[in-house]
PDB file of C-alpha atoms and ligand atoms in Angstrom:
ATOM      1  CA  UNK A   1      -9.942 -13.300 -25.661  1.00 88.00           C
ATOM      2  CA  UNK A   2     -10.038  -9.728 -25.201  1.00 93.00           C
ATOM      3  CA  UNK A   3      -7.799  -7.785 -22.837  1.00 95.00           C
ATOM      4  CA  UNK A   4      -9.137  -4.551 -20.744  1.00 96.00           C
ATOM      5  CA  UNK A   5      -6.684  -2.225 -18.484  1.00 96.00           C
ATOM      6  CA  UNK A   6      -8.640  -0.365 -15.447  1.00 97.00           C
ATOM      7  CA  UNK A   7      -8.848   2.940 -16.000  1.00 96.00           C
ATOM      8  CA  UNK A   8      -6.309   3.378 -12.973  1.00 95.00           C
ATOM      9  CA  UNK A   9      -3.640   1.600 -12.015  1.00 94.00           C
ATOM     10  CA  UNK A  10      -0.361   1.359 -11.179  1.00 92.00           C
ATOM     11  CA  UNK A  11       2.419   3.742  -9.850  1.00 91.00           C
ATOM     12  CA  UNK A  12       0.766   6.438  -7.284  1.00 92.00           C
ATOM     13  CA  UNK A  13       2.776   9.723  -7.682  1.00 94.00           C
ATOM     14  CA  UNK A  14       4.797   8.991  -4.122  1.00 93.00           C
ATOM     15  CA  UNK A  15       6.399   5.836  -5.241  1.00 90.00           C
ATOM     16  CA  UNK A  16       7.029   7.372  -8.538  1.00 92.00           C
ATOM     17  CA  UNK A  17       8.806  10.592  -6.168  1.00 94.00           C
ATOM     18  CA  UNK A  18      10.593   8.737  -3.935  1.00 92.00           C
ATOM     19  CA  UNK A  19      12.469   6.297  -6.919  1.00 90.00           C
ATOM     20  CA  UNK A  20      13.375   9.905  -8.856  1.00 92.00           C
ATOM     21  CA  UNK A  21      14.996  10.863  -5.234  1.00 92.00           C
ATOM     22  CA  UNK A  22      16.863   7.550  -5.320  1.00 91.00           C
ATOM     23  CA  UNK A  23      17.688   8.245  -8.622  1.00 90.00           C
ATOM     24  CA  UNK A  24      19.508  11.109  -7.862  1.00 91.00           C
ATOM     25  CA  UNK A  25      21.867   9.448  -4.778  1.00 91.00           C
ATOM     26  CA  UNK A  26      25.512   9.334  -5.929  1.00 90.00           C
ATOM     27  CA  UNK A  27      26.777   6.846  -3.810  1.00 91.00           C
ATOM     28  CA  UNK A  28      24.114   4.133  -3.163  1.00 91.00           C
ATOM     29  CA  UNK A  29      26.512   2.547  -0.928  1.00 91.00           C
ATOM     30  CA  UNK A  30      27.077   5.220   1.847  1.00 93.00           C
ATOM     31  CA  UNK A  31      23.132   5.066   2.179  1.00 92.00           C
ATOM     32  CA  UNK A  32      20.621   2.588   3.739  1.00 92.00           C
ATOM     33  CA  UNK A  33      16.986   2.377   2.991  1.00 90.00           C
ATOM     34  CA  UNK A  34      15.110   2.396   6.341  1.00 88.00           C
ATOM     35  CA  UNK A  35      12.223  -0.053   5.844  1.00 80.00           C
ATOM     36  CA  UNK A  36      10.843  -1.685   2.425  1.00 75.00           C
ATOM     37  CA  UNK A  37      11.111   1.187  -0.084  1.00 79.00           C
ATOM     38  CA  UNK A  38       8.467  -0.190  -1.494  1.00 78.00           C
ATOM     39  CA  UNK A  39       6.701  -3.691  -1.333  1.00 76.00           C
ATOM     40  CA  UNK A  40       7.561  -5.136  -4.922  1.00 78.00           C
ATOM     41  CA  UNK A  41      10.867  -7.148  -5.339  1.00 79.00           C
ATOM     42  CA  UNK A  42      11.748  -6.220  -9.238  1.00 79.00           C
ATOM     43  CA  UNK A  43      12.560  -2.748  -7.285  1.00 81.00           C
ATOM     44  CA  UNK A  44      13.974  -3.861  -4.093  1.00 82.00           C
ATOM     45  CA  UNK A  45      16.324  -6.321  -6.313  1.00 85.00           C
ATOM     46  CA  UNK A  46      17.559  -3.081  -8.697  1.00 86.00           C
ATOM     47  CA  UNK A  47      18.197  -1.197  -5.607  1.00 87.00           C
ATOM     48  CA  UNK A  48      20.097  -4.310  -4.161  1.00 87.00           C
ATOM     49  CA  UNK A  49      21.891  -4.663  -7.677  1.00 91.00           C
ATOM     50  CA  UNK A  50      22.916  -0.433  -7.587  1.00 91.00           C
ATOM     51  CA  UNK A  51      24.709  -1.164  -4.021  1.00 91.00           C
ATOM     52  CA  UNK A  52      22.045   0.476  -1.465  1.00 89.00           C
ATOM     53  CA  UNK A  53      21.845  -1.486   1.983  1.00 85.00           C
ATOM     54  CA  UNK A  54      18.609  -2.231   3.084  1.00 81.00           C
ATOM     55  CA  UNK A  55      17.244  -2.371   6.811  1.00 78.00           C
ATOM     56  CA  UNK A  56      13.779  -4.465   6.365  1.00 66.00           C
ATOM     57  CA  UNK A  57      10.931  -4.140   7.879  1.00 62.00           C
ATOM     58  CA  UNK A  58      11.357  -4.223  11.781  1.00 63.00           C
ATOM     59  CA  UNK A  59      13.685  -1.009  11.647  1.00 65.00           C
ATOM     60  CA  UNK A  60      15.256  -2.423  15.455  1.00 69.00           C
ATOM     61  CA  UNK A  61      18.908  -1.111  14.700  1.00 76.00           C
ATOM     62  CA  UNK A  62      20.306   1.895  13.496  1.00 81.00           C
ATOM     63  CA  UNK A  63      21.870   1.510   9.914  1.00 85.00           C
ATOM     64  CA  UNK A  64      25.892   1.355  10.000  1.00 86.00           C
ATOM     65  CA  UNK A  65      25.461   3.872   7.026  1.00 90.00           C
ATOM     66  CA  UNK A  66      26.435   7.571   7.125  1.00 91.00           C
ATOM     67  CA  UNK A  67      23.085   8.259   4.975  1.00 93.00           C
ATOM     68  CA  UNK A  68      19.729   6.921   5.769  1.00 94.00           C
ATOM     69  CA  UNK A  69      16.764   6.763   3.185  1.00 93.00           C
ATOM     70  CA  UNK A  70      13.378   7.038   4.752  1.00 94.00           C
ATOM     71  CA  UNK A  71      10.785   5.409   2.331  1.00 92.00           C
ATOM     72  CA  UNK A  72       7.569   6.505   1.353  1.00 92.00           C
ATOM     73  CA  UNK A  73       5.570   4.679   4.050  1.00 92.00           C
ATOM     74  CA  UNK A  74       7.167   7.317   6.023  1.00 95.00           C
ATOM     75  CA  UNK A  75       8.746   6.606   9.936  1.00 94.00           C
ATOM     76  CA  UNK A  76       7.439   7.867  13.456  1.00 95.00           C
ATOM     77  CA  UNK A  77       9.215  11.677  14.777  1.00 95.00           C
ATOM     78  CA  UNK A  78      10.567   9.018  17.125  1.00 94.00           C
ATOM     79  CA  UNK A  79      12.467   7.487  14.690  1.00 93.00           C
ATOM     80  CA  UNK A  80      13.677  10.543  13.224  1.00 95.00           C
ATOM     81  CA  UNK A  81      14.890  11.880  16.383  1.00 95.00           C
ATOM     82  CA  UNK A  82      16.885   8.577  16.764  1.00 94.00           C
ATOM     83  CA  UNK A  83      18.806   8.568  13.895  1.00 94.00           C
ATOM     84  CA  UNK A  84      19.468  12.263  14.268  1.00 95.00           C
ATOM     85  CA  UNK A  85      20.892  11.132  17.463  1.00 95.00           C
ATOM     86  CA  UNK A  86      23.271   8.602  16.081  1.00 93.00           C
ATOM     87  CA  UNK A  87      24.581  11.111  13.635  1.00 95.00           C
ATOM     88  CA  UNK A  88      22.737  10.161  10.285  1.00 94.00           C
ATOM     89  CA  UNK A  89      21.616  11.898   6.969  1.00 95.00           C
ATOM     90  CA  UNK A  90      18.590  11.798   6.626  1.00 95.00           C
ATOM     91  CA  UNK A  91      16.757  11.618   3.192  1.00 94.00           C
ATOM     92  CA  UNK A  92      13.507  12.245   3.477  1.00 94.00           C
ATOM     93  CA  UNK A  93      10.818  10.433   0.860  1.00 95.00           C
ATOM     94  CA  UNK A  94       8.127  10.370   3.143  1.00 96.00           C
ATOM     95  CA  UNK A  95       4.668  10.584   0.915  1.00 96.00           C
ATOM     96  CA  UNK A  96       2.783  13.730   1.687  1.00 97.00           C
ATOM     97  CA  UNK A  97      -0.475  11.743   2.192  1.00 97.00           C
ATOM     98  CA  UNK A  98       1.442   9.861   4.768  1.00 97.00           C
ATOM     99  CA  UNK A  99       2.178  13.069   6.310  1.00 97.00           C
ATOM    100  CA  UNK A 100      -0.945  13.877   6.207  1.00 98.00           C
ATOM    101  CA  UNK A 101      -2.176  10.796   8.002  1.00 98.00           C
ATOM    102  CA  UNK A 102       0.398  11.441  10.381  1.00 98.00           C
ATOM    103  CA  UNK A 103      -1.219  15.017  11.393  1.00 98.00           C
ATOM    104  CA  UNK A 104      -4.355  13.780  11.240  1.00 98.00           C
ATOM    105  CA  UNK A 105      -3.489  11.496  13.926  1.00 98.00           C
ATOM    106  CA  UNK A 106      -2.149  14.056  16.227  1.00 98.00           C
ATOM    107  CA  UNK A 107      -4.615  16.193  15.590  1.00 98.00           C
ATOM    108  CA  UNK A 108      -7.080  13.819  16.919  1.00 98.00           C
ATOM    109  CA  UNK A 109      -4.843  13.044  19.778  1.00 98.00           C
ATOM    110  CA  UNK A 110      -4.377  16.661  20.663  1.00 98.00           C
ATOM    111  CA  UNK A 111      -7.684  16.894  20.916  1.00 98.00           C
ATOM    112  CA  UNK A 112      -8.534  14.540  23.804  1.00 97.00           C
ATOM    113  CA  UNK A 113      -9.289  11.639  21.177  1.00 98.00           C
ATOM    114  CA  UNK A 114      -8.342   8.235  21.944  1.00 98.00           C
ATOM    115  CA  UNK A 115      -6.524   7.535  18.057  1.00 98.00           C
ATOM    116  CA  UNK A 116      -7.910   4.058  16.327  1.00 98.00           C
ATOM    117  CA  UNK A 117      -5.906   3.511  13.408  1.00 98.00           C
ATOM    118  CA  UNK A 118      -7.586   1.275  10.994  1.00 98.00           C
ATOM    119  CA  UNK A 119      -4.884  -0.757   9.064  1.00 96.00           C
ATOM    120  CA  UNK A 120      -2.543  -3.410   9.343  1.00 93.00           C
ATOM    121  CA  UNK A 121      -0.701  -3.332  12.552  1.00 94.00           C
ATOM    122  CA  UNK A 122       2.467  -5.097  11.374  1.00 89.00           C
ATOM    123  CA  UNK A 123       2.614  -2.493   8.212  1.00 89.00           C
ATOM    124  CA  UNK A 124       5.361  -0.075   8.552  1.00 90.00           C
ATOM    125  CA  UNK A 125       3.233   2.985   7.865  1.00 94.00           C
ATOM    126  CA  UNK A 126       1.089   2.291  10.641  1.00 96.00           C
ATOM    127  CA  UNK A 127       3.806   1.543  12.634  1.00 95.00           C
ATOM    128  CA  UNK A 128       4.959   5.154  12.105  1.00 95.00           C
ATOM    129  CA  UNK A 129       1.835   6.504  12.756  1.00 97.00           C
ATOM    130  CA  UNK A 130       1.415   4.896  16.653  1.00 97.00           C
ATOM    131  CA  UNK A 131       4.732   5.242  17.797  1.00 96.00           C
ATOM    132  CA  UNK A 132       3.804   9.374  17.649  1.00 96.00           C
ATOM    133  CA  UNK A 133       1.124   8.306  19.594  1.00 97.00           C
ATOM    134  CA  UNK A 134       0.268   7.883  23.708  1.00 94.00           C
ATOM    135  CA  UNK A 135      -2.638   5.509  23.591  1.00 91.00           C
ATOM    136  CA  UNK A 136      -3.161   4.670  20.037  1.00 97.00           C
ATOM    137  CA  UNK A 137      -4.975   1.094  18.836  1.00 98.00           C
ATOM    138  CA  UNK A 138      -5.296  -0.512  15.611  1.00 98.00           C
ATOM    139  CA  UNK A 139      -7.903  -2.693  14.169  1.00 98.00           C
ATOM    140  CA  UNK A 140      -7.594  -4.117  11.213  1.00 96.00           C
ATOM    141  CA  UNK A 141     -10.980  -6.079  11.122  1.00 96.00           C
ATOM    142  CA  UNK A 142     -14.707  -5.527  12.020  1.00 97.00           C
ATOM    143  CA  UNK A 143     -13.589  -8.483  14.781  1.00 97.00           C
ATOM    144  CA  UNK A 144     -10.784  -6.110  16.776  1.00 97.00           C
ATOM    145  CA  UNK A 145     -13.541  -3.393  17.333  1.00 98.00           C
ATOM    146  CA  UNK A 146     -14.222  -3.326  21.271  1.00 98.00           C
ATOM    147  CA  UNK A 147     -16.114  -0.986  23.745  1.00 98.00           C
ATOM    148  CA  UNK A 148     -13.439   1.507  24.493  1.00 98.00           C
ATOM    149  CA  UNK A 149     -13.573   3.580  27.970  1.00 97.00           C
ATOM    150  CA  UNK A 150     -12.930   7.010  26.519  1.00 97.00           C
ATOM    151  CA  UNK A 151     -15.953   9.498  25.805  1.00 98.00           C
ATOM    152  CA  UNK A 152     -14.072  10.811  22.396  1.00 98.00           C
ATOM    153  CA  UNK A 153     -12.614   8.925  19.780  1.00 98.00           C
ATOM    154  CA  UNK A 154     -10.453   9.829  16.650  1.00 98.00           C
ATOM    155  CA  UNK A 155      -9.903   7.596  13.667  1.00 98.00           C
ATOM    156  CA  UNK A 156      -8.054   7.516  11.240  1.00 98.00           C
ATOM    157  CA  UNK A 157      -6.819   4.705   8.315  1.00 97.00           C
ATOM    158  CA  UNK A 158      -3.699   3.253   7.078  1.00 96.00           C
ATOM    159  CA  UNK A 159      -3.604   5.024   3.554  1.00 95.00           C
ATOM    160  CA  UNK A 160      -4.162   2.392   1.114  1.00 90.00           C
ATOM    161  CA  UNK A 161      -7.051   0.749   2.977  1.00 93.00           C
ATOM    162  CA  UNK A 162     -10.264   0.395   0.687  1.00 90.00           C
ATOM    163  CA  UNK A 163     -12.737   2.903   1.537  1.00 92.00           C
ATOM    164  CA  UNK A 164     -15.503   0.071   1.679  1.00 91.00           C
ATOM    165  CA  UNK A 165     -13.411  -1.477   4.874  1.00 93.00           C
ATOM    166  CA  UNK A 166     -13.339   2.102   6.345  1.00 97.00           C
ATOM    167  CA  UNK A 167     -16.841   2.507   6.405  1.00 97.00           C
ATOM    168  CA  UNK A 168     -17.461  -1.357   7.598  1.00 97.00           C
ATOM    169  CA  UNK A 169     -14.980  -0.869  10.595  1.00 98.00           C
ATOM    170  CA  UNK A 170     -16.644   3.104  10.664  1.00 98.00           C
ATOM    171  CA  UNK A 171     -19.706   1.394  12.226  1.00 98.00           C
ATOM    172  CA  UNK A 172     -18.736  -1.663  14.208  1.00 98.00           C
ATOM    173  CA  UNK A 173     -16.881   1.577  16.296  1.00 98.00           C
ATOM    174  CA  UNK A 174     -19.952   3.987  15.950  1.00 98.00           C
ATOM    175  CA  UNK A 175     -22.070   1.060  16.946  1.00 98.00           C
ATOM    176  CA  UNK A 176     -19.392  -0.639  20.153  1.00 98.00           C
ATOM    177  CA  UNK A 177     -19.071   2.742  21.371  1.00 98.00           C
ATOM    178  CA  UNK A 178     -22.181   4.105  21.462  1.00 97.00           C
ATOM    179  CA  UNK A 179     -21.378   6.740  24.517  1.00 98.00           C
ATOM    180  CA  UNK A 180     -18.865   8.361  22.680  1.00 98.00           C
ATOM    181  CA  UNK A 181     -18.312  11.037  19.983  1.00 98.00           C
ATOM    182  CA  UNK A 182     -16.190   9.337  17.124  1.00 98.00           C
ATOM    183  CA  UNK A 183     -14.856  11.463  14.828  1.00 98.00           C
ATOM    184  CA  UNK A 184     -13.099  10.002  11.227  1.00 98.00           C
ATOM    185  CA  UNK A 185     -10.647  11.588   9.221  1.00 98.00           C
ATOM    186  CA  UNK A 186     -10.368   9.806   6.551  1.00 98.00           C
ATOM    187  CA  UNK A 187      -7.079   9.146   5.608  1.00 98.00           C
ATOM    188  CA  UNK A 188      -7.095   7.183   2.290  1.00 97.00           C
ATOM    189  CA  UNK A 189      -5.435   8.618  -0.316  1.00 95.00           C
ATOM    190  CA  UNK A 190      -6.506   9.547  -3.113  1.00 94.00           C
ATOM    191  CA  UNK A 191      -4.660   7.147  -5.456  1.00 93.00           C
ATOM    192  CA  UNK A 192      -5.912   4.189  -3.458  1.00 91.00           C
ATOM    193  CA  UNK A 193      -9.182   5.255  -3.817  1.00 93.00           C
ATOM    194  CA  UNK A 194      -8.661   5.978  -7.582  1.00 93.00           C
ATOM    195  CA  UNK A 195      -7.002   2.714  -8.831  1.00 91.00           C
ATOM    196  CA  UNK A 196     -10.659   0.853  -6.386  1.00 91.00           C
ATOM    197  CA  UNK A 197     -12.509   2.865  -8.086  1.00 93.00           C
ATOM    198  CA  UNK A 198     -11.655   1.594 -11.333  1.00 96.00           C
ATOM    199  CA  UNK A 199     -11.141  -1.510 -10.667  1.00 95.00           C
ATOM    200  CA  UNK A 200     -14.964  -1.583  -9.565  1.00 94.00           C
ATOM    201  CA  UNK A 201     -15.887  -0.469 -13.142  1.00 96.00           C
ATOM    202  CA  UNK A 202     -13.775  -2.689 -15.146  1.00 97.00           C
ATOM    203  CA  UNK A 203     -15.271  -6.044 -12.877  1.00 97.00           C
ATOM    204  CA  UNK A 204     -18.364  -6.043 -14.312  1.00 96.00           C
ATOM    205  CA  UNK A 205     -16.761  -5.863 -18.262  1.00 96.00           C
ATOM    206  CA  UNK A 206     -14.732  -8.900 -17.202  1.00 96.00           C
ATOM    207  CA  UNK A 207     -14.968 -12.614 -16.430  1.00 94.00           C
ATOM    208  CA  UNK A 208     -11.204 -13.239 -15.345  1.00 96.00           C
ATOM    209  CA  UNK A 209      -8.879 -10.717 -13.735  1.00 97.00           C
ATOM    210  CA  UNK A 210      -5.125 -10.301 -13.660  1.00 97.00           C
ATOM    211  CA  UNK A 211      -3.503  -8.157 -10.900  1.00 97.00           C
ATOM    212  CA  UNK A 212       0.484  -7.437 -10.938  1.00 96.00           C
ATOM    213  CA  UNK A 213       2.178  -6.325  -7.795  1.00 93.00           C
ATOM    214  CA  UNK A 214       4.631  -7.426  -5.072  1.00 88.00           C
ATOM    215  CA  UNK A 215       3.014 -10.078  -2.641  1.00 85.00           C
ATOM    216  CA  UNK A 216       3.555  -8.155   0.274  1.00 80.00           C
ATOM    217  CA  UNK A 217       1.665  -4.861  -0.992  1.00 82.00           C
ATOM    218  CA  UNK A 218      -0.957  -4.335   0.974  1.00 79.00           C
ATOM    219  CA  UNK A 219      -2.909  -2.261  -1.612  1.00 85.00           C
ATOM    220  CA  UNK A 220      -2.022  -5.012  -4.665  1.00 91.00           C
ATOM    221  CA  UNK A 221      -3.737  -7.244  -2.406  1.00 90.00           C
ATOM    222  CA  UNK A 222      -6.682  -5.404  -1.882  1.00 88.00           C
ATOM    223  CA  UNK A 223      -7.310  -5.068  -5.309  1.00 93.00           C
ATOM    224  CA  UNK A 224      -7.429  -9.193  -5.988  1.00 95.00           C
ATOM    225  CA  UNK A 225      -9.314  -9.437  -2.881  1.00 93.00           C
ATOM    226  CA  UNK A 226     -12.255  -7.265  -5.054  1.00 93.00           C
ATOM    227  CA  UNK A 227     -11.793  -9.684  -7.754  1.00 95.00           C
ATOM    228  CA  UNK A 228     -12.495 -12.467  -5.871  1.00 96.00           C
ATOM    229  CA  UNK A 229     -15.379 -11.062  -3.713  1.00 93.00           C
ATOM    230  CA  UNK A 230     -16.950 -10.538  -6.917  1.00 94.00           C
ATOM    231  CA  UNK A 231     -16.561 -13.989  -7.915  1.00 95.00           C
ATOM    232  CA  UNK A 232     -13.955 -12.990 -10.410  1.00 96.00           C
ATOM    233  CA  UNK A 233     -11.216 -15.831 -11.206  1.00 96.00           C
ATOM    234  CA  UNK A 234      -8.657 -13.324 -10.364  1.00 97.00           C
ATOM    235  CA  UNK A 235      -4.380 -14.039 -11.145  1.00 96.00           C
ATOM    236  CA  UNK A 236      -2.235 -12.204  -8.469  1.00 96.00           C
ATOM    237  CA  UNK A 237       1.612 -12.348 -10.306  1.00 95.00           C
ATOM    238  CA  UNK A 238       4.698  -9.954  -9.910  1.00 93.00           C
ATOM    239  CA  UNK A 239       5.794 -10.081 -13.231  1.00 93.00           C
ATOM    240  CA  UNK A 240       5.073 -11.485 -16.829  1.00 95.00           C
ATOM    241  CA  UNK A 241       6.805 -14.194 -16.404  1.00 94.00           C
ATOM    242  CA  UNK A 242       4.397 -16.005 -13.720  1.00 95.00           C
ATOM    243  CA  UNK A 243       2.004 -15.985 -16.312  1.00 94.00           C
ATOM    244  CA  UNK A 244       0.539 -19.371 -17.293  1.00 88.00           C
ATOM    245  CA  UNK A 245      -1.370 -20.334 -20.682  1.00 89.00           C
ATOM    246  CA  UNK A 246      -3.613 -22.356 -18.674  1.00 90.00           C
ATOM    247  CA  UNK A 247      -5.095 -19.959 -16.982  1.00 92.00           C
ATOM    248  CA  UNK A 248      -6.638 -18.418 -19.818  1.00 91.00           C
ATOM    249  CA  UNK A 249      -8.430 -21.336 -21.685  1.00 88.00           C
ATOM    250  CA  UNK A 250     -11.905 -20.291 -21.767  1.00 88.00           C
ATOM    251  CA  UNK A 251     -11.637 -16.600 -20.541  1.00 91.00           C
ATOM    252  CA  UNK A 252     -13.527 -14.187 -23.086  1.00 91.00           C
ATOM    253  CA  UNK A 253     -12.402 -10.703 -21.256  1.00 94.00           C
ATOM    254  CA  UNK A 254      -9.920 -10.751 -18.956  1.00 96.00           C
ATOM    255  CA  UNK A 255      -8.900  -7.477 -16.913  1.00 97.00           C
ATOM    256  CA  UNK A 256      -5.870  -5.817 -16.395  1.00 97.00           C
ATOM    257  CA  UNK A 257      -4.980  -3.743 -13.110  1.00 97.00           C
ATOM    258  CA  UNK A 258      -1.673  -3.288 -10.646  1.00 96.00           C
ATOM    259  CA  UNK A 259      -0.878  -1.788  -7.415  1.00 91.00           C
ATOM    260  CA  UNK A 260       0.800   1.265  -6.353  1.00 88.00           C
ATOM    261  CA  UNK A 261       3.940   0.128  -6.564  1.00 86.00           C
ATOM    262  CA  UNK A 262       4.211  -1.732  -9.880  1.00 91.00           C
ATOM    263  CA  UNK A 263       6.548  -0.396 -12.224  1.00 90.00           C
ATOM    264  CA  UNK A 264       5.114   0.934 -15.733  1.00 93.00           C
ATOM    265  CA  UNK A 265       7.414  -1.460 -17.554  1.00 93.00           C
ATOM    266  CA  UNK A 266       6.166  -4.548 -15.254  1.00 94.00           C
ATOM    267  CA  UNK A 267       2.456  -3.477 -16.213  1.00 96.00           C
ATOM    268  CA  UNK A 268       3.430  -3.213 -19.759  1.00 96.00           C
ATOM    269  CA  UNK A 269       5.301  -6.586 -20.146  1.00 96.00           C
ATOM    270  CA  UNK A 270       2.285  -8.046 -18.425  1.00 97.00           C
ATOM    271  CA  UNK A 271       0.102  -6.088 -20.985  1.00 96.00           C
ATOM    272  CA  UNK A 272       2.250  -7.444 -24.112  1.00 95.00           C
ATOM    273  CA  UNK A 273       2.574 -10.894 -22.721  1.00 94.00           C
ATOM    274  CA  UNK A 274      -1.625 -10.814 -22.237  1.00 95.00           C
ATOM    275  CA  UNK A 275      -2.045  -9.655 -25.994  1.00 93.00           C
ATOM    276  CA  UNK A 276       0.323 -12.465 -27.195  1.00 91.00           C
ATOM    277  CA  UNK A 277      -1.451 -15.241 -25.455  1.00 89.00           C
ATOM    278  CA  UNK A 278      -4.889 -13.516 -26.565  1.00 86.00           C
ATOM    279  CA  UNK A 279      -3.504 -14.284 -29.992  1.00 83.00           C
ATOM    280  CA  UNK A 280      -1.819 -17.808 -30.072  1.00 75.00           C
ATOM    281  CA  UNK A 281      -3.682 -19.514 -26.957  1.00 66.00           C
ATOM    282  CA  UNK A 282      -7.003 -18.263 -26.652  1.00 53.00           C
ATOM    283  CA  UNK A 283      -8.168 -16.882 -29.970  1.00 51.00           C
ATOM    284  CA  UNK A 284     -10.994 -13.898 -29.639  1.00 48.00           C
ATOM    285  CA  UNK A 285     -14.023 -15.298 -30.611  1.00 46.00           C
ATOM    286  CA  UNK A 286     -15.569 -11.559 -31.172  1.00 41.00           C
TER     287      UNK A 286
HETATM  288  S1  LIG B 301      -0.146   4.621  -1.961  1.00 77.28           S
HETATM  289 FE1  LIG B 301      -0.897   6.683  -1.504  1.00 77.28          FE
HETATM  290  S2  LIG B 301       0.042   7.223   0.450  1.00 77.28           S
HETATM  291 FE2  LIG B 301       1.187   5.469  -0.343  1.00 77.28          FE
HETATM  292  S3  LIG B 301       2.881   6.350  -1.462  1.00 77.28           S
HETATM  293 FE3  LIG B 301       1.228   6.089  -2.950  1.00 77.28          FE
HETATM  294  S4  LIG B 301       0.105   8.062  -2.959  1.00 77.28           S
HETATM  295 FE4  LIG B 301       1.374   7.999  -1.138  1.00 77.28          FE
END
């Protein structure tokens, strides 16, 4: 058996920046983080473990903490204003291509657009992104897309949705909504549309896939979801650990890839582990 990494994977550069920021915090226990820092649970645990409190997902109350950490998924101006109000430091790790989706969003809005958001409306970012908003929707399938009343529409997409869905969703609005003038920023960023990218060019080496990430990252599982529609056995697992001998009797190439917010060290245990069982398990036939 013969193991092959994608080309791209792993840590984008705003998980990477917001850890070094938390890095840098003296006094982990004066500070919450405000939402899932990110969605993998090696990290949330080794924040737990260096004393920060953490708010979850549904951000409802204002942390008891003097200092508030706002993650990378970014929060709503609302939300900012709110915890200025109550008196709180804010540290800001806000990814600049969530930013950017942000503006886009009110750009549209500003100019007479009714805002889709395509994404996942429980996800935090997107969250962020509507509560800015007056009369914002999101869909997050083909199936949400209705006939909507207004003559101009703006859209605009959760970052770390697959460009392939974008353009799917793109055209069940173009076609519902024939009267109007739609108009897409496209929002993805550019790591997303990286690590899919080469993901799409290992497949076709590969007849078994192994993808580490948190279960709750929405990009992680986007990239087994292109394994499988590919017909690709493909292994979804957090960390080395969860991997199983088994698995692999058989396999001839199996692929490597992770999501955004999967540390180096996870990917490389993972990598190790792979090579080991390569060796003892499944000898390489080539
Ligand atoms: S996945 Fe993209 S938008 Fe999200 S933190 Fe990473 S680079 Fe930024």
């Amino acid at each position: 058996m013969q193991v092959r990494r994608a080309d791209a994977m792993g840590m984008c550069f705003g998980v990477r920046d917001a850890l070094a920021a938390i890095e840098q915090v003296d006094e982990p226990g004066t500070v919450t983080i405000h939402g899932e820092l990110v969605h993998n649970g090696e990290v949330l645990q080794m924040l737990a473990n260096r004393g920060f409190q953490q708010s979850g997902e549904d951000l409802r109350d204002v942390p008891i903490t003097e200092g508030v950490l706002i993650t990378a998924h970014g929060v709503s101006n609302r939300e900012r204003r709110k915890l200025r109000a109550a008196g709180k430091q804010l540290l800001d790790t806000t990814c600049p291509l969530v930013h950017k989706a942000h503006e886009a969003a009110q750009l549209l809005e500003a100019e007479g657009r009714r805002v889709i958001v395509i994404g996942r409306p429980d996800h935090v970012e997107v969250r962020g992104i509507v509560e800015d908003l007056q009369n914002a929707v999101v869909v997050k399938t083909e199936q949400d897309v209705v006939t909507w009343p207004e003559q101009a529409l703006g859209v605009v997409c959760q970052t770390t949705t697959p460009s392939e869905r974008v353009d799917c969703i793109l055209l069940a609005i173009r076609r519902a909504n024939g009267h109007a003038d739609v108009r897409l920023i496209d929002t993805v960023c550019n790591p997303t549309k990286a690590r899919g990218a080469a993901l799409e060019a290992l497949l076709p080496q590969v007849d078994a896939l192994v993808v580490v990430g948190g279960s709750d990252s929405n990009n992680t599982r986007q990239l087994v979801l292109r394994g499988e529609r590919r017909g690709i056995p493909t292994l979804h697992i957090e960390n080395a650990s969860e991997l199983v001998p088994e698995w692999f009797f058989g396999r001839e190439v199996v692929g490597l890839t992770a999501g955004t917010s999967t540390l180096p060290a996870t990917i490389d245990a993972v990598h190790e582990q792979l090579i080991r069982l390569a060796a003892e398990v499944v000898p390489s036939s080539s």
